[in-house]
Short mmCIF file of C-alpha atoms (C1' of nucleotides) in Angstrom, two decimals:
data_model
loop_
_atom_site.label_atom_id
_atom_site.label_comp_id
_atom_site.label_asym_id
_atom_site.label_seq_id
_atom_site.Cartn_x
_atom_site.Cartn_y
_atom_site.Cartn_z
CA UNK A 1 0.00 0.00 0.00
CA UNK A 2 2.90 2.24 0.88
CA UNK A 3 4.40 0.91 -2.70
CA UNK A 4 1.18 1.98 -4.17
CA UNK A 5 1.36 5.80 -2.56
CA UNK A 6 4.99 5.56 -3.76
CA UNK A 7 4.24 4.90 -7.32
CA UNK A 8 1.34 7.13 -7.53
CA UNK A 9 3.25 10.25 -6.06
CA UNK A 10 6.50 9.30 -8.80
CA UNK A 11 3.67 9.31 -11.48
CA UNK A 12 1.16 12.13 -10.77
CA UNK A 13 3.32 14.48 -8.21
CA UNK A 14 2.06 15.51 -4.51
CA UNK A 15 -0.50 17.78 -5.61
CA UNK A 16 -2.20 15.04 -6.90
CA UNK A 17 -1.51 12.29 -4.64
CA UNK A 18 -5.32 12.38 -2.95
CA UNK A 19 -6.61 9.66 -0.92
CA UNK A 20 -9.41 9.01 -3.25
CA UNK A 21 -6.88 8.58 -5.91
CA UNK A 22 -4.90 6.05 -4.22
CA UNK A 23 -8.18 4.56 -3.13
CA UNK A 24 -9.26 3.91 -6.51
CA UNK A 25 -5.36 2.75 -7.75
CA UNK A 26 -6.11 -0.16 -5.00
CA UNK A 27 -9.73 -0.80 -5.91
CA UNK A 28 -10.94 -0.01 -2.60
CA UNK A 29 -13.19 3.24 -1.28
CA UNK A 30 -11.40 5.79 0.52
CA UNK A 31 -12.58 5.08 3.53
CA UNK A 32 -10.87 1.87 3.47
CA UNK A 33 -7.72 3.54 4.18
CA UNK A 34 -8.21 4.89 7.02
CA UNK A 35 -7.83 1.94 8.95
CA UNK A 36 -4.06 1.44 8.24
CA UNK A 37 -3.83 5.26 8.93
CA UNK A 38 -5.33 7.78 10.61
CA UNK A 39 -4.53 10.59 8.14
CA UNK A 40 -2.80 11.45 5.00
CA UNK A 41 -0.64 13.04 7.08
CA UNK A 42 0.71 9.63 8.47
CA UNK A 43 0.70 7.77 5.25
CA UNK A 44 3.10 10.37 4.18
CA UNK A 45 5.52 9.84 6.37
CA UNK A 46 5.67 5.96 5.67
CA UNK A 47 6.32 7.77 1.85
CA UNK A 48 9.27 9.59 3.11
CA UNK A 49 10.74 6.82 5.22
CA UNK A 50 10.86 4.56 2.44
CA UNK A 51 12.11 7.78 -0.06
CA UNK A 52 15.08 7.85 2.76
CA UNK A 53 15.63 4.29 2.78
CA UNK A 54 18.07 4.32 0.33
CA UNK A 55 20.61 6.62 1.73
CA UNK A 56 24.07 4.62 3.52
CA UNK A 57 24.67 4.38 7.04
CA UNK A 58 26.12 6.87 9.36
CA UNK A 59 30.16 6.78 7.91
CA UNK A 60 32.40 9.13 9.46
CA UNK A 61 35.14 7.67 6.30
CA UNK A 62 32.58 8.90 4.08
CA UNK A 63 33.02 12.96 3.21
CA UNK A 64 30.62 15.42 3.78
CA UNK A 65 30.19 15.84 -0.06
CA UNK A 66 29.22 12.19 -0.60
CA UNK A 67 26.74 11.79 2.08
CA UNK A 68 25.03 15.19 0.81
CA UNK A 69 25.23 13.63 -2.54
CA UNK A 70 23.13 10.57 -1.80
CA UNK A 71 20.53 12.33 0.04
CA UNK A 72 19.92 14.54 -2.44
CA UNK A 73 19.88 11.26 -4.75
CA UNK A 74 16.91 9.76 -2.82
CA UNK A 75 14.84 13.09 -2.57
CA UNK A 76 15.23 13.25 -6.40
CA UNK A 77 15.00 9.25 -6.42
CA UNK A 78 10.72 10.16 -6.39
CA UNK A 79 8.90 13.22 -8.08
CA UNK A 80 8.61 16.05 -5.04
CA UNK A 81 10.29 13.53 -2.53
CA UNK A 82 12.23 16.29 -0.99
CA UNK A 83 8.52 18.13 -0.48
CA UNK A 84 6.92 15.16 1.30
CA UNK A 85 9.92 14.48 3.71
CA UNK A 86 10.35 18.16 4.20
CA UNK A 87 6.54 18.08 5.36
CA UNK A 88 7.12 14.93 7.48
CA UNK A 89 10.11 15.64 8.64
CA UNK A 90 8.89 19.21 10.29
CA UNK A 91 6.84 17.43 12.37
CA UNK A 92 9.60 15.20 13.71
CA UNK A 93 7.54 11.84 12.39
CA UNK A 94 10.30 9.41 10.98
CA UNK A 95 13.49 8.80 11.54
CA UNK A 96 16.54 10.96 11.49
CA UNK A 97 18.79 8.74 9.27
CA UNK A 98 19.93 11.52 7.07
CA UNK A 99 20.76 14.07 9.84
CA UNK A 100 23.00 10.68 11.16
CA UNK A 101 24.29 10.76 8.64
CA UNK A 102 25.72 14.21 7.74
CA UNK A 103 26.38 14.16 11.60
CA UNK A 104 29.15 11.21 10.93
CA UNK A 105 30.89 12.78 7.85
CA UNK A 106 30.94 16.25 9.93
CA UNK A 107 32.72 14.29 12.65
CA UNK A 108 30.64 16.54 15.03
CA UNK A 109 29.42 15.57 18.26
CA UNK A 110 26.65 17.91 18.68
CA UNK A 111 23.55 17.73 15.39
CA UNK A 112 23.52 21.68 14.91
CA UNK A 113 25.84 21.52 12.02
CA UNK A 114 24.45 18.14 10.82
CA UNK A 115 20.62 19.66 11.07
CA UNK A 116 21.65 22.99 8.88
CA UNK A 117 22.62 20.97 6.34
CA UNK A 118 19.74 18.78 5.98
CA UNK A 119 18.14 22.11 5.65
CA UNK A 120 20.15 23.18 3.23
CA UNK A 121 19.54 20.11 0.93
CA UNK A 122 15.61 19.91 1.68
CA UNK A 123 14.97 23.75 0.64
CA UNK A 124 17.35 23.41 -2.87
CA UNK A 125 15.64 19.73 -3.43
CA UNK A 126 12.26 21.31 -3.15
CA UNK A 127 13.29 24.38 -5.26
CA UNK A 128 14.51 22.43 -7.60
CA UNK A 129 12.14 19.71 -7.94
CA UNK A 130 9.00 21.89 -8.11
CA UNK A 131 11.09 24.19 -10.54
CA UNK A 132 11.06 20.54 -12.96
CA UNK A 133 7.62 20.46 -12.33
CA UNK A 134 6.82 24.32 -13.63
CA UNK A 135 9.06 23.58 -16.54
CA UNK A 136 7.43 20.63 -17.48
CA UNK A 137 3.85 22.06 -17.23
CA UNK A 138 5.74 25.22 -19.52
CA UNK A 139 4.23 27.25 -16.72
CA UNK A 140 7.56 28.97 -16.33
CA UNK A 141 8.49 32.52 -16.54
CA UNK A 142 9.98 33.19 -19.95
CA UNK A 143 13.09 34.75 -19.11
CA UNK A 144 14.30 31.69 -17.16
CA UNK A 145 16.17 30.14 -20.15
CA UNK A 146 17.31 26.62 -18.55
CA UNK A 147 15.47 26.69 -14.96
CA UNK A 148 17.27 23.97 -13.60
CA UNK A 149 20.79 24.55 -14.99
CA UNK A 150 22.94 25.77 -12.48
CA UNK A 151 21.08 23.85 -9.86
CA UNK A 152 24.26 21.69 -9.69
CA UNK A 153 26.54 24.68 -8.83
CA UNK A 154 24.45 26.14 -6.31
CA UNK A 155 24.14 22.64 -4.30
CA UNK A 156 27.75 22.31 -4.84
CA UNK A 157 28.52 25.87 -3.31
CA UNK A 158 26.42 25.17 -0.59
CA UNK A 159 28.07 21.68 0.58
CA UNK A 160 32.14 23.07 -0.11
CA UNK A 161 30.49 26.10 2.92
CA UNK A 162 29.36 23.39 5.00
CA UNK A 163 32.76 21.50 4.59
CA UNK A 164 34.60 24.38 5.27
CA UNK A 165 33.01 24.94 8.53
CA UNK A 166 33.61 21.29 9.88
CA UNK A 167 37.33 22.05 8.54
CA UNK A 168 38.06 24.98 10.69
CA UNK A 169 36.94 23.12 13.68
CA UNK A 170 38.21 19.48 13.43
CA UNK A 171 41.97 21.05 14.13
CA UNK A 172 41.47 22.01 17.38
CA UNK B 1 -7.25 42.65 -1.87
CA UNK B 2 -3.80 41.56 -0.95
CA UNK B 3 -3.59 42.91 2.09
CA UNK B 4 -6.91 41.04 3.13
CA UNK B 5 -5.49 38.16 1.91
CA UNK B 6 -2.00 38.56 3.96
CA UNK B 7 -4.18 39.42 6.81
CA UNK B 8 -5.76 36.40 6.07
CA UNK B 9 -2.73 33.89 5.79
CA UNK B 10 -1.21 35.25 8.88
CA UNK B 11 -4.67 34.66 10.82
CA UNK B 12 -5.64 30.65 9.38
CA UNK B 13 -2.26 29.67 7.55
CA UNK B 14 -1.53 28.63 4.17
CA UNK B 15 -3.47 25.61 3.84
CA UNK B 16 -6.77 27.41 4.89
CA UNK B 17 -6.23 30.15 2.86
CA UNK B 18 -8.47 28.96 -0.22
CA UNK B 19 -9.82 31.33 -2.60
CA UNK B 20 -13.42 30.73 -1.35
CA UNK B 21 -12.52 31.48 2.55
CA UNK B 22 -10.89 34.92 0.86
CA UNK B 23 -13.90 35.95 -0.77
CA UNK B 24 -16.05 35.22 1.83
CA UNK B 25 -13.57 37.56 3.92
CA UNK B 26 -14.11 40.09 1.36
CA UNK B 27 -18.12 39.98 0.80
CA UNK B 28 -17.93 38.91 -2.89
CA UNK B 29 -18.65 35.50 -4.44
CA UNK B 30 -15.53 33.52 -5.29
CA UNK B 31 -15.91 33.85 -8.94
CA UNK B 32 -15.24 37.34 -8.69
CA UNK B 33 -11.29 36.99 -7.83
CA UNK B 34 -10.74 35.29 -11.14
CA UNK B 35 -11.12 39.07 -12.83
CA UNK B 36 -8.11 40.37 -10.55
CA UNK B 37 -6.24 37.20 -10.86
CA UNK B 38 -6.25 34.77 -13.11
CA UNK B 39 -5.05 31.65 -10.62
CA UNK B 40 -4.54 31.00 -6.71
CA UNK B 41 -1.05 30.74 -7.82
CA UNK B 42 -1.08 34.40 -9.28
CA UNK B 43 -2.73 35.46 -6.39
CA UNK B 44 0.14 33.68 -3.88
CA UNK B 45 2.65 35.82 -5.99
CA UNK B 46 1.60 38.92 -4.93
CA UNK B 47 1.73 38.01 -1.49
CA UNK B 48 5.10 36.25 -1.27
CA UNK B 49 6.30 39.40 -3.08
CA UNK B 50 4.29 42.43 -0.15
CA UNK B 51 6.19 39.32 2.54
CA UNK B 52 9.57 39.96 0.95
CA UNK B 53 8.88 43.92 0.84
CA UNK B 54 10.14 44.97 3.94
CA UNK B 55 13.51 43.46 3.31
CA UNK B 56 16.24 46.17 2.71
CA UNK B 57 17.94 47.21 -0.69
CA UNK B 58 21.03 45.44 -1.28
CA UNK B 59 23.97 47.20 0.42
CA UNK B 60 27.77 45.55 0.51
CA UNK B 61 28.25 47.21 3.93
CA UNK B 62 25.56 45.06 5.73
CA UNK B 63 27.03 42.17 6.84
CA UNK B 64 26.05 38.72 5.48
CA UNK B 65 24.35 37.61 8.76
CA UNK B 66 22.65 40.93 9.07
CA UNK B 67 20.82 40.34 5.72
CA UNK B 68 20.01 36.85 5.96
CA UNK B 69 18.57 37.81 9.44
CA UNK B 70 16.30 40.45 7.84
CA UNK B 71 15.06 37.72 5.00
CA UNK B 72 14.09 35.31 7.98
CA UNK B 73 12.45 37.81 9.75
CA UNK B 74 10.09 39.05 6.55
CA UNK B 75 9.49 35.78 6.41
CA UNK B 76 8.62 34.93 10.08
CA UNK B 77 6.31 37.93 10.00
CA UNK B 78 3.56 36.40 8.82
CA UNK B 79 2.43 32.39 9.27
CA UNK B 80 3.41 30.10 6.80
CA UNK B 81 5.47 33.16 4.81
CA UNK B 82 8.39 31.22 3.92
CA UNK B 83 6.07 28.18 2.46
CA UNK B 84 4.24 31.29 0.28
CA UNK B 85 7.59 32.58 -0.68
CA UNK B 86 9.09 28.71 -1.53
CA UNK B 87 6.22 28.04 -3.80
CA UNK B 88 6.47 31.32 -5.82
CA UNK B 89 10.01 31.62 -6.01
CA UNK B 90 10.16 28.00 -7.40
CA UNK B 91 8.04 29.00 -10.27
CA UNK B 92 10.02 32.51 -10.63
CA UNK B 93 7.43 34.92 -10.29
CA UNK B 94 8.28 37.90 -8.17
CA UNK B 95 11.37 39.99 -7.59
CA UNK B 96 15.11 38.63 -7.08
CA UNK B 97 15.06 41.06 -4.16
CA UNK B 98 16.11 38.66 -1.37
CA UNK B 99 19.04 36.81 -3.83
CA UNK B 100 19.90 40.74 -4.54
CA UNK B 101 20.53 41.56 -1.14
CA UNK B 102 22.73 38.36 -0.10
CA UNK B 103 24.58 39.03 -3.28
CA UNK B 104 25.42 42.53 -2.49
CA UNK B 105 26.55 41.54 1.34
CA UNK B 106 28.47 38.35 -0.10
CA UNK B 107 30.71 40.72 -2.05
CA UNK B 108 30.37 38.09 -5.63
CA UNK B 109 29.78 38.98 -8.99
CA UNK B 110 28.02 35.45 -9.61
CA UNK B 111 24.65 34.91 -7.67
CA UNK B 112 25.53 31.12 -7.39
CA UNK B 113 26.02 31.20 -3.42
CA UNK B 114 23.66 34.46 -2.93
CA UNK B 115 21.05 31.44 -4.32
CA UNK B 116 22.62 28.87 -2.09
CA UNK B 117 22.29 31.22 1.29
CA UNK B 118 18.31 31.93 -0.14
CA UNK B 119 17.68 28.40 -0.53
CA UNK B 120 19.13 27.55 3.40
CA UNK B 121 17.42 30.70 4.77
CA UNK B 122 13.87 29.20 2.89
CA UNK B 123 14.23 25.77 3.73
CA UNK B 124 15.04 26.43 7.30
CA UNK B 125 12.22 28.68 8.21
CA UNK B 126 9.59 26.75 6.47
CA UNK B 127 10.95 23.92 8.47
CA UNK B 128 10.95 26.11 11.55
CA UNK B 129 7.45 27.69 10.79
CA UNK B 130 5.83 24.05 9.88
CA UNK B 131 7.05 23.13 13.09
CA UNK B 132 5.63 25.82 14.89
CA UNK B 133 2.15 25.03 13.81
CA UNK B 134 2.38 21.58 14.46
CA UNK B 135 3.39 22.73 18.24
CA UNK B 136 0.55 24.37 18.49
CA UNK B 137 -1.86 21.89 17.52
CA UNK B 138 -0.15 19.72 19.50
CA UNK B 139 0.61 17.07 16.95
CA UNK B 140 4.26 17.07 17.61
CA UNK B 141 5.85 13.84 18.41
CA UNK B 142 6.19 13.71 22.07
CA UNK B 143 10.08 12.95 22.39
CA UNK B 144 10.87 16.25 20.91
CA UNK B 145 10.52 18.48 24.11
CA UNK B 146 11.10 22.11 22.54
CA UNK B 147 10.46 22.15 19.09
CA UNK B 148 11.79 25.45 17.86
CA UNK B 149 14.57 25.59 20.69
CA UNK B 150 17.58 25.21 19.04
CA UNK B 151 16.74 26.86 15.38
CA UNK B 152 18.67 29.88 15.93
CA UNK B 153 21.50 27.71 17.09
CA UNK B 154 20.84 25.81 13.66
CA UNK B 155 20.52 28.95 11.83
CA UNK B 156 23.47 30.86 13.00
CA UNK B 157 25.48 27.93 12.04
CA UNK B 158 24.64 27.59 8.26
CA UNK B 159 25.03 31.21 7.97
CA UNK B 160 28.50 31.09 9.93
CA UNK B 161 29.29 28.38 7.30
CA UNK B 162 28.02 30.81 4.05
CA UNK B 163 30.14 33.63 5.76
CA UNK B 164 33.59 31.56 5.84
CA UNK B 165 33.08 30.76 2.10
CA UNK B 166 32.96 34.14 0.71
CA UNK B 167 35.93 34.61 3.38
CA UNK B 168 37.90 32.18 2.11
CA UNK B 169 37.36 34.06 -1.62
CA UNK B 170 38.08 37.72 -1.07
CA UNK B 171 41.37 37.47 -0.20
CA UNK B 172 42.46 36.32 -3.41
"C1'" DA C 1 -15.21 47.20 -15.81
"C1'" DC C 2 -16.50 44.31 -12.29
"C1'" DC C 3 -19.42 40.97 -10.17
"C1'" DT C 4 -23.17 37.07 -9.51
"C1'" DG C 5 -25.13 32.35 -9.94
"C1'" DA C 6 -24.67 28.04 -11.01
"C1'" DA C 7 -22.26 24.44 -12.23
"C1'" DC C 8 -18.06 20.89 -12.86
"C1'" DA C 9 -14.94 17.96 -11.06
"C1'" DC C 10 -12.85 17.31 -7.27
"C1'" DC C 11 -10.97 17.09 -1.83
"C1'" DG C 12 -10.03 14.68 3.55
"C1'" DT C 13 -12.47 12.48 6.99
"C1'" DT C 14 -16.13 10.06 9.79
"C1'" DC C 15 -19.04 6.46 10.94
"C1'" DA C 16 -22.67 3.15 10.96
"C1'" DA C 17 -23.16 -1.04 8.80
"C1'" DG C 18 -21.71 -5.12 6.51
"C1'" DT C 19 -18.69 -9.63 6.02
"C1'" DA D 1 -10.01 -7.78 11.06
"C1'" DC D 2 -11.00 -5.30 7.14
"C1'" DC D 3 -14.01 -3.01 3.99
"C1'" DT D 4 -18.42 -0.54 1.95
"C1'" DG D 5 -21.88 3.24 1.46
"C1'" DA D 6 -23.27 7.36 2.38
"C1'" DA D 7 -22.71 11.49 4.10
"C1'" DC D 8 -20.38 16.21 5.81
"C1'" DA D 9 -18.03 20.12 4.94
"C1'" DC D 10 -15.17 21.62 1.98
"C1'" DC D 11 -11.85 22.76 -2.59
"C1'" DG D 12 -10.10 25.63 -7.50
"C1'" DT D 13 -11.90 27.08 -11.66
"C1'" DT D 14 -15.07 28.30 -15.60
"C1'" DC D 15 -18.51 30.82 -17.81
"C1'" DA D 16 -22.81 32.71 -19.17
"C1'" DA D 17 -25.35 36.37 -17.52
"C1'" DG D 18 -26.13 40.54 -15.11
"C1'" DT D 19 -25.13 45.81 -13.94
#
DNA sequence: ACCTGAACACCGTTCAAGT
DNA sequence: ACCTGAACACCGTTCAAGT
């Protein structure tokens, strides 16, 4: 049933992920849903567990650019992933595999640096992922010639200031 | 008509600010928005742009943490304004005001890590202002004991990181 | 120029009742 | 245990018609 939701949202996008839809993708009224769970709300954040199943296991040998890398992999992994675990995760449903994550290549005891990243990657994920979906729609302002070009250079600006910090503390 | 419906978003939040609850607020049938604007979407434009009005006109003596503190506070200023903001920005209506003002304080000629601070600063606070909502429904997981406590913390620390990078490139 | 009235095609959620 | 049927209180948007 999660698989189902996980399909649907890849196919249609979150604005269109409704219960009913689902509902009718599994042959089953609406209602029927509601007694595996008690909202939308919580079936979404079985959606974003399983979108951040894919990302590796807290590895302080891997670098900060990596683990960045492959979180940003399994938000893109699913159309407007990074939306529906953004959603999730601000109301601290799910797990916190991804801020483990950055917290192991940061080699940083406390999470603060760890969390700002995962903010970092969830607000240019979303940008960037509902910025595909304007495109595609063509519902894009005209003067944006290639919307999602420099996306890569902007993520990668953002993780070489993260890495920087974590550099100018690990010597001490 | 945008002011009622910033008044609006700031009283009942983004996802009860529907174009029928807005002309209810305003006496007229709902019907009757669709001459001043042709979509909800249009309409959000406007007000993610009078949210990002009070921030101040780029100016390379204003520090980098000084601007990106007056972004997230036009933001916090009204509920759900970084979520408005997000949505419209993605689709690039509105003014580069915001990016304008972190490039001017990050000293670059390039707007590459001007975007990457915006795209932090948005991601954080829609995180932080989701958050605060959920507190106060009280549909916050229970282990998290103070929800928004350590966001400045969090905050301070991406924007320490964005600072060091356009340290690291002046000197040259 | 600006708005109404009525409709179209949808939503999430609840709850008694069925099997 | 798991699902149906029917309802409740909503959505965004369109479009002919009014003034």
């Amino acid at each position: 049933m999660v698989d189902c939701a996980l399909r649907l949202l890849d196919r249609v996008g979150l604005p269109d992920l409704s219960m009913r839809r689902l509902a009718t993708e599994l042959d089953v009224q609406p209602s029927a849903l509601y007694w595996h769970f008690a909202s939308k709300q919580e079936l979404l954040a079985a959606v974003a567990e399983r979108i951040l199943d894919t990302i590796p296991a807290p590895d302080a040998a891997t670098s900060l650019a990596d683990t960045a890398g492959s979180i940003r992999d399994a938000l893109l992994a699913y159309r407007d992933g990074a939306e529906v675990v953004m959603s999730t995760y601000a109301l601290r449903l799910g797990t916190r595999r991804a801020q483990d994550a950055l917290g192991a290549s940061l080699g940083d005891a406390d999470q603060t640096a760890a969390d700002a990243v995962f903010e970092f990657v969830l607000g240019h994920t979303t940008l960037l992922q509902q910025r595909m979906h304007a495109q595609s729609i063509g519902a894009v302002a005209p003067d944006a010639a290639d919307p999602t070009a420099h996306a890569d250079e902007v993520f990668d600006a953002g993780i070489r200031a993260f890495g920087s910090l974590s550099a100018a503390r690990s010597p001490r």
